[in-house]
Amino acid sequence: MKVDVLLGLQWGDEGKGKIVDVLTPKYDIIARFQGGPNAGHTIEFEGNKFILHTIPSGIFNKNTINIIGNGVIIDPFILQKELNNLKEKDLDPTDNLLVSNKAHLIIPSHRLLDAAYEKAKGKGKIGSTLKGIGPTYTDKVARAGIRVGDILSGNFKEKYEALKAKHIDILDFYNFDYTNHKLDGVTFSDYEQKWFDAVEKLGKLKHIDSEYFINNVLNEGKSVLAEGAQGSLLDVDFGSYPFVTSSNTITAGVCSGLGINPKKVGKVYGIFKAYCTRVGSGPFPTELLDETGDKLREVGREFGSTTGRPRRCGWLDIPALKYAIMLNGVDELLMMKTDVLSPFESIEVCTAYKINGKVSEEIPFDGLAKDIELELESLKGWNKDIDRLESIKDAPQEVHNYVKFVEEKTGIPVSVVSVGPDRKQTLFK
Ligand code: GDP
Ligand code: IMO
Ligand code: MG
């Protein structure tokens, strides 16, 4: 068997959590392969709403094993909060949750560094979720990080103190008053205590060498779905650098983030919103800074799942979508939040950019940072509610036209049209 992949083709928050949950009954294993608690994946069913940051979105199916892979970075405190939230709803996921020994840990001072770096950047700030993502991946690559497998090694505290001391030197350099900086509403030293309690609990979860585990189960004929976090346009190599996250969010990241070879990548599901959103700084060519953008935000309830920040909104960007399709090798497209376009009489779509007077479908080196003009096509909206539809066949003709438009422009079939946040509001084509 091969590892199927589901990932976001835009700037994150495409609805990955919802769809992974919907697809979970088809898979034996769901595995996260990159990112960390900067992710916020929402799952809604039977009147419940859950937001997961570290735990894979397959956790609501008792028969599915969920793996936090080596490419993920874990904040034990946030993971513990997620586990507690699930336990409050009488769900105990610990039996079905396996954690890679090689996943790196976000320590409290990583979060301080994130805050110090963003502060120092001033107006040029990235708009990070401030979960310590950049500093933790930096330490991983700098060969200075601490991993899950270190927790039970006997010299964990020593490793922790050495890394923290290095961070404090940097914080002093930035004149960052870390003793008074609040993390989760408490001072650094109080937070550190909570963090250590959570490390102890993380030490008791099931740890595995996930690369062996995953390759073995594939050989046994079991099915695995890799769950992406963030989106392709936030990829550290191909996103609008430096306004990106610090991991490879694209299909290539599955190989390094789970320890499978490229020949073992199966079907790639590419998920996108029927329009675009972005949270944080950085170029966004189709962004609408007018009342249309406000309407998309209001109807789509576009506020961050992790930080609550308002998301920037704009029309669908076909060149950016095609770029993501190219990078990921997408087999099937899944169109999300189609219902959010229902109030619009006409819907615009960007089909090309005009850069220095030249029409282009390519994203330039500086990631569309400079002023560009958009080539827009206008499609007739359906202008009626679609959130109660049970079959795509019953959708208004204009919905079919919109789907067909995307299929023709991208050359990739759309297999799912999502019409609401609930599991049930998912139409298969
Ligand atoms: P993720 O990070 O890709 O998992 O996406 P988020 O959970 O951060 O953001 C997606 C938001 O849209 C969540 O609040 C979902 O509940 C919601 N959502 C998902 N699919 C749909 C849909 O088809 N229609 C509507 N209206 N909301 C959706
Ligand atoms: P999910 O998995 C949307 C954005 C941040 C910021 C930039 C860098 O829920 O789709 P970081 O915290 O990684 O240093 O932030 O990336 N960002 C996301 N935007 N969805 C996400 O995850 C994101 N994770 C990071 O807003 O602009
Ligand atoms: Mg999200």
XYZ file of C-alpha atoms and ligand atoms in Angstrom:
485
model
C 0.000 0.000 0.000
C 0.929 3.636 -0.376
C 0.437 6.735 1.750
C -2.340 8.981 0.452
C -1.927 12.651 1.201
C -4.404 15.417 1.959
C -3.076 18.937 2.020
C -4.067 22.581 1.675
C -3.396 24.346 -1.633
C -3.734 27.922 -0.392
C -2.632 29.781 2.764
C -4.030 27.278 5.264
C -7.456 26.897 6.902
C -8.930 25.311 3.784
C -10.924 22.826 5.868
C -8.360 20.016 6.139
C -9.597 18.921 9.571
C -13.163 18.493 8.356
C -12.197 16.419 5.324
C -9.655 14.232 7.108
C -12.402 13.376 9.592
C -14.790 12.594 6.717
C -12.212 10.355 4.993
C -11.004 8.640 8.181
C -13.335 5.602 7.986
C -11.500 4.667 4.757
C -8.091 4.594 6.481
C -6.384 2.488 9.157
C -3.960 5.240 10.053
C -3.955 9.049 9.930
C -0.556 10.733 10.307
C 0.505 14.345 10.695
C 3.879 14.931 8.997
C 4.823 18.590 9.587
C 3.901 21.770 11.390
C 2.888 22.038 14.988
C 0.354 23.885 17.117
C 0.301 26.769 14.623
C -2.300 24.520 12.963
C -5.934 24.690 14.001
C -8.066 21.983 12.412
C -11.807 22.188 13.039
C -14.102 19.168 13.086
C -17.860 19.413 13.555
C -20.354 16.575 13.976
C -23.482 15.837 15.987
C -23.498 19.330 17.498
C -19.884 19.047 18.691
C -17.050 21.279 17.572
C -13.411 20.411 18.164
C -10.266 22.313 17.201
C -7.140 20.180 17.013
C -3.622 21.602 16.897
C -1.287 18.622 17.212
C -3.500 15.546 17.301
C -4.410 14.175 13.847
C -8.014 14.678 12.757
C -8.684 10.934 12.593
C -8.983 10.765 16.377
C -12.800 10.636 16.396
C -12.872 7.208 14.812
C -12.157 4.517 17.402
C -10.798 2.126 14.785
C -8.173 4.478 13.420
C -4.635 4.888 14.703
C -3.321 8.438 14.748
C 0.374 9.196 14.449
C 2.219 12.399 15.234
C 5.131 11.943 12.834
C 8.795 12.890 13.145
C 8.337 16.025 11.017
C 5.872 17.519 13.497
C 6.992 19.748 16.353
C 5.156 19.258 19.628
C 4.423 21.638 22.456
C 3.680 19.196 25.308
C 1.585 21.814 27.104
C -0.675 22.428 24.093
C -0.908 18.707 23.352
C -1.976 18.088 26.948
C -4.668 20.774 26.661
C -5.984 19.095 23.508
C -6.083 15.711 25.240
C -7.893 17.238 28.227
C -10.485 18.852 25.938
C -11.217 15.491 24.368
C -11.390 13.767 27.764
C -13.929 16.354 28.937
C -16.162 15.078 26.141
C -15.629 11.486 27.307
C -13.192 10.714 24.538
C -9.933 9.118 25.554
C -7.700 9.176 22.520
C -4.511 7.942 24.195
C -4.996 4.330 23.101
C -5.133 5.359 19.449
C -2.386 7.953 19.554
C 1.234 7.201 18.715
C 4.031 9.749 18.884
C 7.289 9.630 16.967
C 10.435 9.493 19.077
C 12.027 11.808 16.559
C 9.472 14.625 16.740
C 11.072 17.790 18.143
C 9.795 19.616 21.222
C 8.778 23.250 21.457
C 10.196 24.414 24.773
C 8.811 27.533 26.527
C 11.727 29.734 25.493
C 11.084 28.911 21.820
C 7.816 30.780 22.230
C 9.654 33.718 23.815
C 12.072 33.815 20.899
C 9.156 33.861 18.456
C 7.745 36.891 20.295
C 11.150 38.630 20.437
C 11.857 38.082 16.727
C 8.421 39.329 15.681
C 8.773 42.401 17.901
C 12.165 43.161 16.404
C 10.762 42.923 12.876
C 8.304 45.744 13.591
C 6.215 46.486 10.505
C 7.894 43.654 8.618
C 6.558 41.055 11.045
C 5.427 37.733 9.637
C 2.248 37.577 11.661
C 3.324 34.326 13.265
C 0.941 32.415 15.515
C 3.707 32.841 18.155
C 3.655 29.168 19.032
C 7.436 28.888 18.721
C 7.376 27.257 15.297
C 10.235 29.161 13.612
C 12.659 28.936 16.564
C 11.976 25.201 17.090
C 12.561 24.277 13.447
C 15.646 26.533 13.534
C 17.075 24.511 16.436
C 16.187 21.264 14.647
C 18.167 22.271 11.574
C 20.936 23.730 13.740
C 21.241 20.288 15.389
C 20.451 21.749 18.794
C 16.877 20.571 19.342
C 15.310 18.232 21.892
C 13.167 15.312 20.758
C 10.371 13.213 22.238
C 12.799 10.308 22.613
C 14.956 12.458 24.894
C 12.206 12.701 27.518
C 13.008 9.290 28.937
C 16.761 9.512 28.309
C 17.832 10.399 31.860
C 19.501 13.694 30.945
C 16.428 15.508 29.641
C 16.648 18.313 32.223
C 20.291 18.897 31.347
C 19.484 19.170 27.642
C 16.583 21.464 28.429
C 18.666 23.810 30.584
C 21.433 24.015 27.971
C 18.963 24.934 25.225
C 17.130 27.392 27.456
C 20.424 29.098 28.430
C 21.221 29.567 24.745
C 17.797 31.092 24.183
C 18.174 33.445 27.144
C 21.432 34.781 25.688
C 19.547 35.589 22.489
C 16.648 37.155 24.406
C 19.129 39.347 26.319
C 20.657 40.405 23.013
C 17.189 41.527 21.905
C 16.567 43.225 25.288
C 13.440 41.119 25.615
C 11.954 41.176 29.103
C 11.112 37.487 29.271
C 10.441 37.312 32.988
C 7.333 39.471 32.602
C 6.192 38.081 29.252
C 2.989 36.080 29.695
C 2.624 32.656 28.134
C -0.884 31.268 28.308
C -1.732 34.043 30.779
C 1.036 33.230 33.274
C 4.663 34.279 33.799
C 7.476 32.374 32.158
C 8.503 30.515 35.313
C 4.913 29.455 36.114
C 4.426 28.358 32.533
C 7.669 26.396 32.654
C 6.264 24.394 35.578
C 3.065 23.603 33.680
C 5.144 22.662 30.667
C 7.213 20.170 32.700
C 4.036 18.575 34.071
C 2.886 18.143 30.485
C 6.250 16.670 29.470
C 5.799 14.028 32.131
C 2.419 13.133 30.629
C 3.838 13.128 27.114
C 6.473 10.692 28.400
C 3.659 8.267 29.248
C 2.063 8.284 25.790
C 2.955 5.559 23.303
C 6.228 6.429 21.576
C 7.274 4.726 18.368
C 9.933 4.818 15.703
C 7.288 5.982 13.293
C 9.306 5.438 10.105
C 9.544 1.687 10.865
C 5.960 1.553 12.067
C 4.544 3.195 8.933
C 6.647 1.200 6.469
C 5.717 -2.013 8.274
C 1.981 -1.333 8.223
C 2.151 -0.414 4.532
C 3.810 -3.774 3.879
C 0.980 -5.442 5.809
C -1.545 -3.838 3.434
C -2.866 -1.185 5.800
C -4.018 2.192 4.504
C -2.450 5.465 5.633
C -3.543 9.063 5.057
C -1.053 11.876 5.681
C -2.737 15.037 6.992
C -1.122 18.302 5.960
C -1.034 21.431 8.069
C -0.849 25.018 6.844
C -0.990 25.345 3.060
C 1.261 25.139 0.004
C 1.562 28.918 -0.259
C 3.046 28.955 3.270
C 5.706 26.349 2.362
C 9.174 27.436 3.511
C 10.647 26.892 0.020
C 7.774 27.744 -2.302
C 5.512 30.054 -0.310
C 5.731 33.839 -0.343
C 9.036 33.887 1.556
C 9.717 35.220 4.175
C 5.970 35.325 4.956
C 5.777 31.567 5.334
C 5.895 28.929 8.018
C 9.089 26.993 8.740
C 8.286 23.582 7.286
C 7.685 21.938 3.922
C 3.922 21.834 3.719
C 3.864 20.198 0.269
C 3.744 16.515 -0.674
C 7.555 16.322 -0.569
C 7.296 16.976 3.179
C 5.461 13.672 3.638
C 8.608 11.695 2.759
C 10.851 13.492 5.244
C 8.097 13.998 7.815
C 7.087 10.332 8.010
C 10.129 8.481 6.697
C 8.611 6.980 3.572
C 10.294 6.948 0.182
C 8.772 8.883 -2.755
C 7.631 5.665 -4.447
C 5.287 5.115 -1.522
C 3.261 8.273 -2.045
C -0.208 7.357 -3.315
C -3.165 9.570 -4.120
C -2.853 13.296 -3.405
C -6.013 15.141 -2.361
C -5.678 18.907 -2.805
C -8.094 20.960 -0.770
C -8.977 24.594 -1.477
C -11.598 27.143 -0.526
C -13.930 28.353 -3.294
C -12.340 31.754 -2.569
C -9.091 32.627 -0.728
C -8.113 33.620 2.785
C -4.849 34.425 4.457
C -4.042 35.162 8.092
C -0.862 37.021 8.953
C 1.286 39.223 6.723
C 2.487 38.725 3.159
C 1.349 39.131 -0.434
C -2.201 38.186 -1.346
C -2.977 39.222 -4.930
C -6.761 38.755 -4.906
C -7.293 40.274 -1.452
C -10.458 42.391 -1.222
C -10.068 45.338 1.106
C -13.638 46.463 0.530
C -17.100 45.410 1.633
C -16.983 42.294 -0.571
C -13.992 41.110 1.477
C -15.856 41.967 4.681
C -18.854 39.987 3.446
C -16.709 36.912 2.718
C -15.227 37.172 6.220
C -18.630 37.552 7.826
C -20.437 34.814 5.904
C -17.446 32.442 6.054
C -16.789 33.237 9.721
C -13.194 33.806 8.762
C -11.460 34.151 12.107
C -8.374 32.076 12.933
C -8.927 28.723 14.669
C -5.639 29.082 16.566
C -5.375 32.814 17.246
C -8.894 34.186 16.602
C -7.409 36.823 14.258
C -9.627 38.030 11.377
C -8.568 36.348 8.138
C -7.914 38.418 5.028
C -10.335 37.417 2.251
C -10.360 37.548 -1.546
C -11.471 35.786 -4.712
C -10.146 32.453 -5.935
C -6.691 32.696 -7.501
C -6.282 30.151 -10.312
C -2.556 30.750 -11.063
C -1.751 30.252 -7.365
C -3.937 27.132 -7.300
C -2.191 25.734 -10.385
C 1.200 26.422 -8.791
C 0.170 24.397 -5.726
C -1.203 21.609 -7.928
C 2.127 21.455 -9.771
C 4.187 21.323 -6.569
C 2.042 18.640 -4.967
C 1.034 16.344 -7.829
C -2.651 16.707 -6.998
C -4.944 13.912 -8.267
C -8.250 15.211 -6.946
C -9.459 18.627 -5.885
C -11.832 19.167 -2.966
C -13.656 22.488 -2.988
C -14.536 23.847 0.444
C -16.849 26.528 1.798
C -18.824 26.679 -1.443
C -21.869 27.754 0.601
C -20.070 30.962 1.591
C -20.437 32.212 -2.005
C -24.228 31.748 -1.926
C -25.109 35.408 -1.164
C -23.094 36.716 -4.142
C -24.862 37.539 -7.407
C -21.630 37.290 -9.303
C -18.342 35.660 -8.401
C -14.973 36.832 -9.664
C -12.036 34.523 -10.282
C -8.450 35.560 -11.029
C -7.244 33.654 -14.102
C -3.893 35.406 -14.700
C -1.675 38.209 -13.440
C -0.449 41.218 -15.376
C 3.061 42.078 -14.252
C 4.738 45.117 -15.833
C 2.128 44.997 -18.584
C 2.783 41.314 -19.390
C 0.132 38.660 -18.813
C 1.537 35.770 -16.804
C 0.275 32.765 -14.924
C 3.513 32.385 -12.997
C 4.274 33.584 -9.511
C 7.396 35.767 -9.650
C 10.417 35.348 -7.353
C 9.247 37.966 -4.907
C 5.966 36.146 -4.484
C 3.705 38.824 -5.953
C 4.993 41.377 -3.485
C 4.983 44.158 -6.031
C 1.854 45.718 -7.467
C 0.265 43.511 -10.041
C -2.940 43.716 -11.989
C -5.364 40.833 -12.059
C -7.099 39.304 -15.047
C -10.528 38.486 -13.641
C -13.403 36.474 -15.029
C -16.874 36.947 -13.681
C -19.220 34.000 -13.179
C -22.903 34.142 -12.362
C -23.578 33.240 -8.731
C -26.287 30.771 -7.651
C -27.656 33.201 -5.101
C -29.531 30.630 -3.044
C -28.704 28.548 0.021
C -26.940 25.273 -0.683
C -25.974 24.212 2.829
C -28.814 21.691 3.130
C -28.151 19.919 -0.151
C -27.727 16.160 0.185
C -26.577 15.430 -3.327
C -24.460 17.369 -5.789
C -27.030 16.462 -8.444
C -29.507 18.835 -6.750
C -27.095 21.781 -6.783
C -28.046 24.828 -8.858
C -26.593 24.873 -12.383
C -24.352 27.821 -11.435
C -22.603 25.641 -8.815
C -21.905 23.023 -11.508
C -20.635 25.801 -13.773
C -18.273 27.072 -11.077
C -16.899 23.566 -10.458
C -16.500 22.974 -14.195
C -14.697 26.295 -14.561
C -12.133 25.267 -11.928
C -11.743 21.822 -13.487
C -11.147 23.267 -16.947
C -8.683 25.889 -15.722
C -6.674 23.424 -13.627
C -7.123 20.185 -15.556
C -7.866 18.344 -12.291
C -11.254 16.833 -11.341
C -13.140 18.172 -8.341
C -14.306 15.167 -6.301
C -15.879 16.890 -3.301
C -17.939 20.046 -2.896
C -18.279 21.087 0.732
C -21.333 23.147 1.687
C -20.990 23.612 5.449
C -18.738 22.856 8.445
C -20.511 19.665 9.514
C -19.332 16.221 8.441
C -22.681 15.712 6.745
C -22.405 18.837 4.600
C -20.069 17.106 2.174
C -21.161 16.365 -1.371
C -19.254 13.707 -3.328
C -19.248 14.035 -7.088
P -8.012 23.675 8.509
O -6.943 24.378 9.265
O -7.676 23.498 7.061
O -8.455 22.390 9.147
O -9.282 24.653 8.530
P -9.838 25.471 9.807
O -10.526 24.528 10.707
O -8.783 26.332 10.393
O -10.830 26.480 9.098
C -11.888 26.044 8.323
C -13.180 26.619 8.943
O -14.237 26.475 8.022
C -13.618 25.865 10.180
O -14.293 26.737 11.028
C -14.563 24.807 9.612
O -15.519 24.365 10.562
C -15.232 25.574 8.513
N -15.638 24.807 7.334
C -15.074 23.723 6.772
N -15.711 23.392 5.634
C -16.704 24.283 5.476
C -17.705 24.496 4.477
O -17.793 23.801 3.476
N -18.554 25.553 4.672
C -18.487 26.376 5.754
N -19.353 27.370 5.850
N -17.553 26.209 6.706
C -16.665 25.189 6.560
P -3.700 25.310 9.463
O -3.055 23.958 9.574
C -3.330 29.525 8.412
C 0.554 31.420 9.125
C 0.620 32.469 10.219
C 1.740 33.344 9.697
C 2.692 32.339 9.065
C 3.827 31.894 9.971
O -4.738 25.562 10.491
O -4.166 25.570 8.073
P 4.015 30.430 12.179
O 3.159 30.360 13.397
O 4.130 29.156 11.433
O 5.346 31.059 12.488
O 3.281 31.497 11.223
O 1.897 31.207 8.723
N 0.006 30.109 9.560
C -1.215 29.664 9.252
N -2.208 30.267 8.580
N -3.469 28.248 8.839
C -2.464 27.630 9.491
O -2.501 26.335 9.826
C -1.279 28.356 9.757
N -0.119 28.071 10.386
C 0.664 29.149 10.240
O -0.604 33.174 10.323
O 1.264 34.176 8.668
Mg -6.720 26.077 10.500
